[in-house]
mmCIF file of C-alpha atoms (C1' of nucleotides) in Angstrom:
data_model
loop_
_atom_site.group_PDB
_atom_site.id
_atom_site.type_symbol
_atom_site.label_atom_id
_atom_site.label_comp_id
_atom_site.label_asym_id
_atom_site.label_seq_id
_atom_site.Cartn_x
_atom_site.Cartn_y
_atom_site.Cartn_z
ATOM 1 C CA UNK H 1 -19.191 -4.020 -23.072
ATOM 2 C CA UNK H 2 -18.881 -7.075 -25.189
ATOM 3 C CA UNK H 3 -15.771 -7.161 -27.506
ATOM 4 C CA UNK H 4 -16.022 -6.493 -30.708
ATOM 5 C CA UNK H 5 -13.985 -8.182 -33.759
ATOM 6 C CA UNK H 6 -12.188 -4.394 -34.446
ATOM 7 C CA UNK H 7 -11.509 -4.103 -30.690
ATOM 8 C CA UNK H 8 -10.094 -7.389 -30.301
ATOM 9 C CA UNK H 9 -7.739 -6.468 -33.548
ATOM 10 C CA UNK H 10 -7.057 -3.036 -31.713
ATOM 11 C CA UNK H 11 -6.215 -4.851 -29.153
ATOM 12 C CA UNK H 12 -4.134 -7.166 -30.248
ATOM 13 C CA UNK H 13 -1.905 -5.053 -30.946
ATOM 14 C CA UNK H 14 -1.170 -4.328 -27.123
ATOM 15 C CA UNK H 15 -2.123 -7.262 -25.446
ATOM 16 C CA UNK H 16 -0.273 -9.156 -27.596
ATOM 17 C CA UNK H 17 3.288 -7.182 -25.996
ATOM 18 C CA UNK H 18 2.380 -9.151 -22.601
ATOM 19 C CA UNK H 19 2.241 -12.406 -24.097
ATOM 20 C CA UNK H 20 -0.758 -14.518 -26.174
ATOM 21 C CA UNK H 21 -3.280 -12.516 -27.086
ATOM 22 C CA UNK H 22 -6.423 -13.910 -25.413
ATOM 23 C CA UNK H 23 -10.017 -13.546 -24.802
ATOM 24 C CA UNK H 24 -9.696 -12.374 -21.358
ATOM 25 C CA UNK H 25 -6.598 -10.054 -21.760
ATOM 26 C CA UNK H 26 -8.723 -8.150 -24.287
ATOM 27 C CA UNK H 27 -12.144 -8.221 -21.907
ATOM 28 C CA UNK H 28 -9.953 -6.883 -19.347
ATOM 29 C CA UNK H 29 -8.324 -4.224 -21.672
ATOM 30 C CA UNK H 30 -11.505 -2.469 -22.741
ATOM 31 C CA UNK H 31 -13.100 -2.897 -19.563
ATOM 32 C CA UNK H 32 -9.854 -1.094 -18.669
ATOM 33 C CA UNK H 33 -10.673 1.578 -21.190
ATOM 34 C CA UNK H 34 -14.333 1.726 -20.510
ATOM 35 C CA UNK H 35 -13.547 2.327 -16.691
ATOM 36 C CA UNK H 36 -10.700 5.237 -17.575
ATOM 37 C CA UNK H 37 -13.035 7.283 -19.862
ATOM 38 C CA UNK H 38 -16.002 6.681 -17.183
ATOM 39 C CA UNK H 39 -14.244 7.620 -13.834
ATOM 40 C CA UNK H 40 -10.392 7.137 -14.023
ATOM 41 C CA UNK H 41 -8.371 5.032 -11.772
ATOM 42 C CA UNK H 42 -9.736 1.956 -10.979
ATOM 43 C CA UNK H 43 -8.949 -1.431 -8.491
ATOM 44 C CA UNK H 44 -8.112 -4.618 -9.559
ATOM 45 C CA UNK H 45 -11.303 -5.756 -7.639
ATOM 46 C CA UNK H 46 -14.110 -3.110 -9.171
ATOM 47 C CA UNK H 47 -13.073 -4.212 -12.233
ATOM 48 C CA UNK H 48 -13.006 -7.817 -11.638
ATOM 49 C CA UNK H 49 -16.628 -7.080 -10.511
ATOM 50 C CA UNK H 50 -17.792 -5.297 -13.302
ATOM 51 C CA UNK H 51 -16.493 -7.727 -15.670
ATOM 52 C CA UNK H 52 -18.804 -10.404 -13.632
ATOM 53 C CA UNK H 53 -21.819 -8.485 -14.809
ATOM 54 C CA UNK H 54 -20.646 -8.859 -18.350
ATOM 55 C CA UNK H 55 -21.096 -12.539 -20.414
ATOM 56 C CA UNK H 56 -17.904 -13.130 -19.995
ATOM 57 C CA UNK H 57 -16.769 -13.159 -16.605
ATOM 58 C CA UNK H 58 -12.901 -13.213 -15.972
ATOM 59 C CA UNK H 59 -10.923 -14.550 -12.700
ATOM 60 C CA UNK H 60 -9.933 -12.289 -10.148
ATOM 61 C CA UNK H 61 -5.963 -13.938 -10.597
ATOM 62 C CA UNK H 62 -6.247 -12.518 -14.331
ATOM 63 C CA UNK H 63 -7.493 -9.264 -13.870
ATOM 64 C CA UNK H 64 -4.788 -8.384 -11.866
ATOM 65 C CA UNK H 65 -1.845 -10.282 -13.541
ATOM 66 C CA UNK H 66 -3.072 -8.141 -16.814
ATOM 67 C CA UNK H 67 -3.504 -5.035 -15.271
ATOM 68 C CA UNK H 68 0.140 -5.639 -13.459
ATOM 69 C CA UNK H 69 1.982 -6.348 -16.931
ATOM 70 C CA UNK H 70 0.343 -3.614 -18.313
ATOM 71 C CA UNK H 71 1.636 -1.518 -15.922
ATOM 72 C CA UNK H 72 5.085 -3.064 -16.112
ATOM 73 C CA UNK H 73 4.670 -2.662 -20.100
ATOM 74 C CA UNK H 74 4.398 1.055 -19.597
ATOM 75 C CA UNK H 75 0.553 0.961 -20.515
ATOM 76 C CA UNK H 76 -0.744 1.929 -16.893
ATOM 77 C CA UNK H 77 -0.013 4.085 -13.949
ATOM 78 C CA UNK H 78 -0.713 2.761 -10.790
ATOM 79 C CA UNK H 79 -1.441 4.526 -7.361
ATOM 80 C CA UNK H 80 -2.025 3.606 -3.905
ATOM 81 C CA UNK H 81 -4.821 4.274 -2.802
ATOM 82 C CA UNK H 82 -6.092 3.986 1.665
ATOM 83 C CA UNK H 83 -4.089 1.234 2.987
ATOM 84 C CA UNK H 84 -2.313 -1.080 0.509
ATOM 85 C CA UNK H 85 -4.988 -0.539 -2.422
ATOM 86 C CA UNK H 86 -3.243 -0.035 -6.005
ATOM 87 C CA UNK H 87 -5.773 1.903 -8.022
ATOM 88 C CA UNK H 88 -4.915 1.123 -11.794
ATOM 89 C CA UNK H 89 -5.689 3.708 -15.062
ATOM 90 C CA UNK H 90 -5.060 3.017 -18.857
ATOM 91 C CA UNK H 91 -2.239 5.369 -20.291
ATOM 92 C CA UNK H 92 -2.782 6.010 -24.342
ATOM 93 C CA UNK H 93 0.305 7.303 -25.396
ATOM 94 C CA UNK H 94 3.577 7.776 -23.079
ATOM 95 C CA UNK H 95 2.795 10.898 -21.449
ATOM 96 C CA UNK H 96 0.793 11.276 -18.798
ATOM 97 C CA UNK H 97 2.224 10.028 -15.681
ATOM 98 C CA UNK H 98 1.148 11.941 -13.127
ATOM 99 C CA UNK H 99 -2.574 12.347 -11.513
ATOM 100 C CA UNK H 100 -4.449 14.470 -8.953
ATOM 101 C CA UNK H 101 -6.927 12.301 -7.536
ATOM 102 C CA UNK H 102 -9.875 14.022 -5.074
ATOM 103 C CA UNK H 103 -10.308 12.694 -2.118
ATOM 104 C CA UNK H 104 -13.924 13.266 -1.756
ATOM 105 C CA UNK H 105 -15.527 11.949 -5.059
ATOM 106 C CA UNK H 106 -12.360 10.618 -6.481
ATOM 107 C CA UNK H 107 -12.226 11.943 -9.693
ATOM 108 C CA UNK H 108 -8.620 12.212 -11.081
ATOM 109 C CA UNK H 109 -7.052 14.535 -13.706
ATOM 110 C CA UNK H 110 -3.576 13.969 -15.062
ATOM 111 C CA UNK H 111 -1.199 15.888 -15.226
ATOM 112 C CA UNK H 112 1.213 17.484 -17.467
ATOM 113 C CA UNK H 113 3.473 16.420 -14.978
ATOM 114 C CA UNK H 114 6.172 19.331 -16.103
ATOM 115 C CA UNK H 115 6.750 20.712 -12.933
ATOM 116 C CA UNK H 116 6.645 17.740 -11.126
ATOM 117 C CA UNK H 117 9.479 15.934 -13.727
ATOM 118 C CA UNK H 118 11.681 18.582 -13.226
ATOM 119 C CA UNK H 119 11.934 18.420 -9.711
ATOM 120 C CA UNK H 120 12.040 14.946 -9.349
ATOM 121 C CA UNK H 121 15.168 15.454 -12.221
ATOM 122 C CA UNK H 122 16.556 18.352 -9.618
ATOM 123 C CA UNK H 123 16.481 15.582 -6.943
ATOM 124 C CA UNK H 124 18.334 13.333 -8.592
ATOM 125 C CA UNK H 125 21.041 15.272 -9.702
ATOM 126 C CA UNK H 126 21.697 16.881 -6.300
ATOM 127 C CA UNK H 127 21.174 13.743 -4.272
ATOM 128 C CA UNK H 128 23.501 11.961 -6.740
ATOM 129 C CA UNK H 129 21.187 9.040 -7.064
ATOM 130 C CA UNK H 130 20.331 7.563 -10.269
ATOM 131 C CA UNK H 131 18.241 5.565 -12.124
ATOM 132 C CA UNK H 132 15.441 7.647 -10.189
ATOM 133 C CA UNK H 133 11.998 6.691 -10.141
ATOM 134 C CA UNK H 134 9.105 8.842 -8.588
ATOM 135 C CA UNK H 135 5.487 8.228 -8.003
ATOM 136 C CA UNK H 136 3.953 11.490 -7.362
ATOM 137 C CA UNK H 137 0.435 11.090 -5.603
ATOM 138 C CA UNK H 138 -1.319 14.194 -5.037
ATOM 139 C CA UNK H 139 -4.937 14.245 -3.407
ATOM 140 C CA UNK H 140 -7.016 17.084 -2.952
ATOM 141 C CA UNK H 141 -10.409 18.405 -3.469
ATOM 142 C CA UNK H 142 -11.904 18.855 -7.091
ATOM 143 C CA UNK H 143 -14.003 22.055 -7.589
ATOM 144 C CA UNK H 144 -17.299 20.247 -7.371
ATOM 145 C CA UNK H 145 -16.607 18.780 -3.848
ATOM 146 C CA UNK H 146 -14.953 21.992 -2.775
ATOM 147 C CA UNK H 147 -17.742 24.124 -3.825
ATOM 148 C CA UNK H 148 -20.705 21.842 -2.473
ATOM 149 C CA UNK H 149 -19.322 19.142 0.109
ATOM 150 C CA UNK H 150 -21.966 17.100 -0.344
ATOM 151 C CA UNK H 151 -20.660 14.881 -3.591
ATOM 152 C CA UNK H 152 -21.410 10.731 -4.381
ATOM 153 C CA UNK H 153 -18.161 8.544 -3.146
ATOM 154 C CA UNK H 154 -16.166 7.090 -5.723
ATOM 155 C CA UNK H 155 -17.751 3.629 -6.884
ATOM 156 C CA UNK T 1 17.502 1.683 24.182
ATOM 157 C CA UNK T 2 16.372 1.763 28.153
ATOM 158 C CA UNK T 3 14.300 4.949 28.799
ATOM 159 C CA UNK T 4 16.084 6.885 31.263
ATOM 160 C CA UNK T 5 14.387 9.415 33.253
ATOM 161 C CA UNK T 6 15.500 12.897 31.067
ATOM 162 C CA UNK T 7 14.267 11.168 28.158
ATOM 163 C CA UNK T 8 10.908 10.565 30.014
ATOM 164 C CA UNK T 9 10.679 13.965 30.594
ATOM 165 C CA UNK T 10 11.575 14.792 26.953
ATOM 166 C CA UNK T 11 9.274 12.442 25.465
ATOM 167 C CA UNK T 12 6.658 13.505 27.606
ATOM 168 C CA UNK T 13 5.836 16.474 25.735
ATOM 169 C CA UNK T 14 5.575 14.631 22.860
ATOM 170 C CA UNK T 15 4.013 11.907 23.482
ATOM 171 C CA UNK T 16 1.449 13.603 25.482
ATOM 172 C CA UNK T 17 -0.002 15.409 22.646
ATOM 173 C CA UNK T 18 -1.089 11.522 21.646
ATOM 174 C CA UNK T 19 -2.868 11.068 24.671
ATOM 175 C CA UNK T 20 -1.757 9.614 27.856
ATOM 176 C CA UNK T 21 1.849 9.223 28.647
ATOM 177 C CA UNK T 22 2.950 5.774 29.162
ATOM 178 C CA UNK T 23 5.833 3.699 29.378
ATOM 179 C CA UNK T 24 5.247 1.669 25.983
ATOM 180 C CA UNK T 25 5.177 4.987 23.795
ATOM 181 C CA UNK T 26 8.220 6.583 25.333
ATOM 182 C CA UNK T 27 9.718 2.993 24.010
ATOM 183 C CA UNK T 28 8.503 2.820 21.327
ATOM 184 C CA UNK T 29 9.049 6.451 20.400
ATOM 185 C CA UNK T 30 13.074 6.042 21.432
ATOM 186 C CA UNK T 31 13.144 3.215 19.710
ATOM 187 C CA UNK T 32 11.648 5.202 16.543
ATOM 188 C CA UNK T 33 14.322 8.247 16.694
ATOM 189 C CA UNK T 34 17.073 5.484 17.128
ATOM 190 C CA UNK T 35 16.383 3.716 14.251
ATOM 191 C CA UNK T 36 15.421 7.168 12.189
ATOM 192 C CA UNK T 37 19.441 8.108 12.769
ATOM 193 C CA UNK T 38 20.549 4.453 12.337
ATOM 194 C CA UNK T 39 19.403 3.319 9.184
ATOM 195 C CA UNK T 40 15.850 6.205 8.267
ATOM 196 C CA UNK T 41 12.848 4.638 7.510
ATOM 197 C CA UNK T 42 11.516 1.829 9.601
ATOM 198 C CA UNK T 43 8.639 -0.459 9.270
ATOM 199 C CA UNK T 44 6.281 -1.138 12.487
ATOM 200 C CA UNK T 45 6.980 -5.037 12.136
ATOM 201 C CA UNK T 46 10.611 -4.335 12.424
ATOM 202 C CA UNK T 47 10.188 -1.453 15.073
ATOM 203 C CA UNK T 48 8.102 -4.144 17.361
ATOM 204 C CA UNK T 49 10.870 -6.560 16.390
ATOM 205 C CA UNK T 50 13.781 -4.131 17.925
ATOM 206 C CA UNK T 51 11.599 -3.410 20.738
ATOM 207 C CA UNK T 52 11.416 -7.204 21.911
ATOM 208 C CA UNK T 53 15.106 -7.650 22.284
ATOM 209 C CA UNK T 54 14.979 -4.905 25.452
ATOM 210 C CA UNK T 55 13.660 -5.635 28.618
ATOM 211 C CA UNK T 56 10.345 -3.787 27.596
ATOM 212 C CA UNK T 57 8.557 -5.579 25.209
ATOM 213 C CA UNK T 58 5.694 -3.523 23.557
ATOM 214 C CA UNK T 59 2.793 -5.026 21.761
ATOM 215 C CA UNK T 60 2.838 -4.793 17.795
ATOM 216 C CA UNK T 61 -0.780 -3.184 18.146
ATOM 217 C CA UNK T 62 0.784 -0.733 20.186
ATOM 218 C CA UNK T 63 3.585 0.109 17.918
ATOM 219 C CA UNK T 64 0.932 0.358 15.063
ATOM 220 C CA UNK T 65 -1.006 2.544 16.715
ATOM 221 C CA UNK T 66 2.149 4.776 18.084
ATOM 222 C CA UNK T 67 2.944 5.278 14.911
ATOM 223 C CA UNK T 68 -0.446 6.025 13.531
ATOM 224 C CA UNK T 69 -0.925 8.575 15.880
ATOM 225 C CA UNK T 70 2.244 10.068 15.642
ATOM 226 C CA UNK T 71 1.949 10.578 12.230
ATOM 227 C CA UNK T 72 -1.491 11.793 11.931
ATOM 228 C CA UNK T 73 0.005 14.591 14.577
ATOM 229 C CA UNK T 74 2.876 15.366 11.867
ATOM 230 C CA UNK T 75 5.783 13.644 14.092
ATOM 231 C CA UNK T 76 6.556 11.118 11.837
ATOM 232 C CA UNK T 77 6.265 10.974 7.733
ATOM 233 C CA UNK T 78 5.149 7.948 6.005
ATOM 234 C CA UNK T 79 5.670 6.443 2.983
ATOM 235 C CA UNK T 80 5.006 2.956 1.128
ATOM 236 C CA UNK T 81 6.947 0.644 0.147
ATOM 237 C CA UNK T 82 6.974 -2.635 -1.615
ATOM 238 C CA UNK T 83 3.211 -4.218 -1.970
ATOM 239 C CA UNK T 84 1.129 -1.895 1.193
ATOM 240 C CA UNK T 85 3.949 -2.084 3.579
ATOM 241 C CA UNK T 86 4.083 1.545 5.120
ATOM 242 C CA UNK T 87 7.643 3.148 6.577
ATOM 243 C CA UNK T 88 7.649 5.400 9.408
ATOM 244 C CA UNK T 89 10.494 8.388 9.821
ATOM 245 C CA UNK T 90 10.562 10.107 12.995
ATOM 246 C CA UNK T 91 10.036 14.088 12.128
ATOM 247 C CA UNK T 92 11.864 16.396 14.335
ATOM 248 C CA UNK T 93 10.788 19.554 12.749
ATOM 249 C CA UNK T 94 7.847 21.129 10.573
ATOM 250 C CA UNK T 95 10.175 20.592 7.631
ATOM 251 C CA UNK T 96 11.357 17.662 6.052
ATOM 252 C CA UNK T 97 8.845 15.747 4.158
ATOM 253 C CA UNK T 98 9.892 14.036 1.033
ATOM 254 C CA UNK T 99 12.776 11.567 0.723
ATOM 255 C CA UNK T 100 15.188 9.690 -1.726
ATOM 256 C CA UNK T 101 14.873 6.248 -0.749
ATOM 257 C CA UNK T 102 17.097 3.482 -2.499
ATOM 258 C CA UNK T 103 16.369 0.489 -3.830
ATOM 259 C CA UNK T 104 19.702 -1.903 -3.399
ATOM 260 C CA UNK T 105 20.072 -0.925 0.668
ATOM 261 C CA UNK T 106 16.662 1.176 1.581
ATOM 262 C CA UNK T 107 18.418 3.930 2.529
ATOM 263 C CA UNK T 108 16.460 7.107 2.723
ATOM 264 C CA UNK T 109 17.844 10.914 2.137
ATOM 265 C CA UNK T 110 15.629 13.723 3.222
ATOM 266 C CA UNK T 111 14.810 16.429 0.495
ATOM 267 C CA UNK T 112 14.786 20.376 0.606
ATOM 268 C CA UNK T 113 11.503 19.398 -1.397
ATOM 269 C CA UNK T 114 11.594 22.903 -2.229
ATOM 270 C CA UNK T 115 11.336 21.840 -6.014
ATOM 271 C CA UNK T 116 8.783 19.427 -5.144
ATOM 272 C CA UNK T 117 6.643 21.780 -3.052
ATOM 273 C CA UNK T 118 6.737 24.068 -6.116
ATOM 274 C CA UNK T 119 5.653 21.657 -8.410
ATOM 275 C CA UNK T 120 2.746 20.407 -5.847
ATOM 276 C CA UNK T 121 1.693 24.152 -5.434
ATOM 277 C CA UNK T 122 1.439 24.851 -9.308
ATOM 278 C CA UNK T 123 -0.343 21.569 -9.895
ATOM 279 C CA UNK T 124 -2.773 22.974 -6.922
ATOM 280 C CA UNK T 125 -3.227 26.114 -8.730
ATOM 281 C CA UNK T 126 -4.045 24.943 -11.889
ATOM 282 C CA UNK T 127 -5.999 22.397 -11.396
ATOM 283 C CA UNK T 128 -8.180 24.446 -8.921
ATOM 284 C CA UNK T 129 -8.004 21.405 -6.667
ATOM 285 C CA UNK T 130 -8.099 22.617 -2.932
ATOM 286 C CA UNK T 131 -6.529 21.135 0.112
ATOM 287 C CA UNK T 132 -3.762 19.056 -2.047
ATOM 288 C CA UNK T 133 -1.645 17.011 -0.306
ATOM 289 C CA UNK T 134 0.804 15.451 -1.805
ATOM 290 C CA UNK T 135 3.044 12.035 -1.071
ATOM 291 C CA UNK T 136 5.978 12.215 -3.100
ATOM 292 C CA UNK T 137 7.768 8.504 -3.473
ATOM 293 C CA UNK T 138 11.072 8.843 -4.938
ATOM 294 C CA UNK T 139 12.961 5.628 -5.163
ATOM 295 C CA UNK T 140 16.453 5.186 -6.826
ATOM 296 C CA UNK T 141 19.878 3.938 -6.370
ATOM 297 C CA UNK T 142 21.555 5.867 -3.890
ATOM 298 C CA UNK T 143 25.970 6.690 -5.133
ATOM 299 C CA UNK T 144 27.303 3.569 -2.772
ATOM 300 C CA UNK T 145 25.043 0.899 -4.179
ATOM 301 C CA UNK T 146 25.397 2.439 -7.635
ATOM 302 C CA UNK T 147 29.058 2.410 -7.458
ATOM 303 C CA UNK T 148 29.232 -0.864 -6.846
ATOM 304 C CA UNK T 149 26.241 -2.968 -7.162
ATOM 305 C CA UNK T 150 26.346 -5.345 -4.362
ATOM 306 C CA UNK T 151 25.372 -3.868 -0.980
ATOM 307 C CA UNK T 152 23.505 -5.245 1.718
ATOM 308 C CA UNK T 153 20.122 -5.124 1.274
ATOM 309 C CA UNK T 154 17.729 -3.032 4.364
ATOM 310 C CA UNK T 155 17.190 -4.617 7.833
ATOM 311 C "C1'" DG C 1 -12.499 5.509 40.743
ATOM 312 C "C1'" DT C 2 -12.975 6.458 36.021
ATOM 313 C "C1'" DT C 3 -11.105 6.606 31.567
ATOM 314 C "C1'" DT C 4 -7.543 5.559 28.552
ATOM 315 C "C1'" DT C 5 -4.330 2.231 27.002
ATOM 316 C "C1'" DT C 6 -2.403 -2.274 26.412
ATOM 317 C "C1'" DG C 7 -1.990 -6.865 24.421
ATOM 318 C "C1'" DC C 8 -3.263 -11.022 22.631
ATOM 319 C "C1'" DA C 9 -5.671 -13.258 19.223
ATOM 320 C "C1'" DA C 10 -8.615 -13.169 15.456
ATOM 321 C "C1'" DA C 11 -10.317 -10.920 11.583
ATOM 322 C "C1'" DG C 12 -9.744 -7.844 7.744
ATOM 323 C "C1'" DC C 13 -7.976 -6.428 3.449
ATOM 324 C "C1'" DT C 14 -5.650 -6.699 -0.991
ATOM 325 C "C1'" DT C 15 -2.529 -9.271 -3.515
ATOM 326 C "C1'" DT C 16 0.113 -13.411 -4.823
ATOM 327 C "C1'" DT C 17 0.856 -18.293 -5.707
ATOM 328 C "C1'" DG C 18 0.049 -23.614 -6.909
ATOM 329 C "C1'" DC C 19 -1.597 -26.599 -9.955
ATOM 330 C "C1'" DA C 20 -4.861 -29.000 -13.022
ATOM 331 C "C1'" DA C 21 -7.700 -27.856 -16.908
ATOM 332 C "C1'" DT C 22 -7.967 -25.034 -20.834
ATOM 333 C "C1'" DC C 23 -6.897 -22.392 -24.835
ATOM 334 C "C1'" DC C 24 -3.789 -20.147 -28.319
ATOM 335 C "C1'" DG C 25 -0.782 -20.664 -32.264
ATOM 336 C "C1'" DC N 1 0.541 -31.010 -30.246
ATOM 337 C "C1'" DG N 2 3.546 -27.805 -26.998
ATOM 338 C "C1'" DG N 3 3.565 -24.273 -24.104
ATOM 339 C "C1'" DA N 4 1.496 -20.254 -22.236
ATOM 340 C "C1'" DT N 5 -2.721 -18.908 -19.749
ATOM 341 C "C1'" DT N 6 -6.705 -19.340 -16.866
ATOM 342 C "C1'" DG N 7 -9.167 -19.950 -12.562
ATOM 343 C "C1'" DC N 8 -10.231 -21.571 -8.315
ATOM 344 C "C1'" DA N 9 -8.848 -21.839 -3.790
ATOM 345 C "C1'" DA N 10 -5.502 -21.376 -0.435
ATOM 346 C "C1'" DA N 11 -1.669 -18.803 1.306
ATOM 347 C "C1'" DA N 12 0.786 -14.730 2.087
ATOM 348 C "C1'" DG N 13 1.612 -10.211 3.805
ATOM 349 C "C1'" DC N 14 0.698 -6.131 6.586
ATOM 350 C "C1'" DT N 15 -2.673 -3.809 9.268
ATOM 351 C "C1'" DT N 16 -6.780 -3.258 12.120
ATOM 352 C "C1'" DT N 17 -10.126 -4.481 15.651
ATOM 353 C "C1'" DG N 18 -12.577 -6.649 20.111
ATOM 354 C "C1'" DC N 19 -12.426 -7.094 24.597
ATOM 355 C "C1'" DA N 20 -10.692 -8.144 29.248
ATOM 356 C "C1'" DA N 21 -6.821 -6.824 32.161
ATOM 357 C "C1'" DA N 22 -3.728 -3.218 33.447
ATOM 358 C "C1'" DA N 23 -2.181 1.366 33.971
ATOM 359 C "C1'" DA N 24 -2.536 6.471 34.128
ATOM 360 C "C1'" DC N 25 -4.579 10.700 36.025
#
DNA sequence: GTTTTTGCAAAGCTTTTGCAATCCG
DNA sequence: CGGATTGCAAAAGCTTTGCAAAAAC
């Protein structure tokens, strides 16, 4: 979990787009990445905590002011999530905008997103609004919950 | 905005289905259809706010949980906005459930969401979720504010 | 008369902000 | 060095809850 001199040059290269690249920023990033491969969308607060079990703790104020200009940078998609929660996950490339999140274990999948693009591009067009932006949130049931109800709550 | 006795009557079958019929949900349920054809989308802070200037004040714990409980029983659809804040539209029908809300004035347009239920029901199918709900947030800049770009903002 | 509902106030939650100390370049 | 960034703590915002009084059935 600690960063290593290649990921901090990886990283520089994308933390550096929000500003100064610093020692934080880059925790934050790969704990960002760690979390996305592990179990998807995560909170501003879960990873705030597990960076506190790590050597180099980081505030609470800069986890989420990174993970917000990385999502205003194009490098994250953000969901809500119960009541007010934004839920946060990495993005690699510039696909991938869309997720399917269960609402039993809370797993999430992204999506192609095809479908969902072209309606959202039907909407605009007949509705005559522009500059159109759509968050898409879509919870269900993943096949493991739906199979056996009995799965472990999202961490 | 006083409830006359028809609309009693009305609003008793609706409001019913919440519970008890009362006074303070046939007000604040009025109040909710008369701002749904005034201005859409409504926010329980500014629903208790309307609801103060008539002679029947209602409680904003009340309004919250009105609203709560009319849209877990599918009268009312909700939708986020801004950082948690949650808007309320009063649901006549089974249909309507996806809207076009803009950004410069907040003014919402209900969708076919025919395209948008497609795309949901695909996404369901192939990613063998179950039970997938889906809360489509489309936000843009509806023809009058894009036209010309200063427009009062929402109430 | 019993049960639900109301309403006020206080707590809850996540997120944002202010400002001195710190670190990057 | 100069200016951006951090972090703590406090504030902000909307929403929920506890409990006595009131209302509905």
């Amino acid at each position: 979990m600690t960063a290593s001199p290649r990921s901090q040059t990886i990283a520089t290269q994308e933390v550096t787009l929000l500003g100064r690249f610093t020692q934080q920023r880059a925790m934050v990033r790969e704990a960002f990445i760690a979390a996305d491969e592990a179990e998807g969308f995560v909170s501003a607060q879960s990873l705030h905590a597990r960076l506190l079990t790590t050597d180099s703790p980081v505030g609470l104020s800069t986890v989420y002011r990174t993970l917000s200009a990385l999502a205003e940078a194009g490098r994250a998609d953000v969901v809500r999530y119960g009541h007010g929660e934004r839920l946060f996950r990495f993005r690699p490339g510039s696909d991938h905008r869309h997720y399917l999140i269960c609402t039993e274990c809370g797993v999430s999948v992204a999506l192609d997103s095809v479908a969902v693009e072209k309606g959202a591009a039907g909407v605009a067009r007949t509705s005559e609004f522009t500059a159109v932006r759509h968050t898409v949130e879509l919870t269900g049931t993943c096949p493991d919950c739906g199979h056996s109800a009995g799965s472990s709550p999202r961490g």
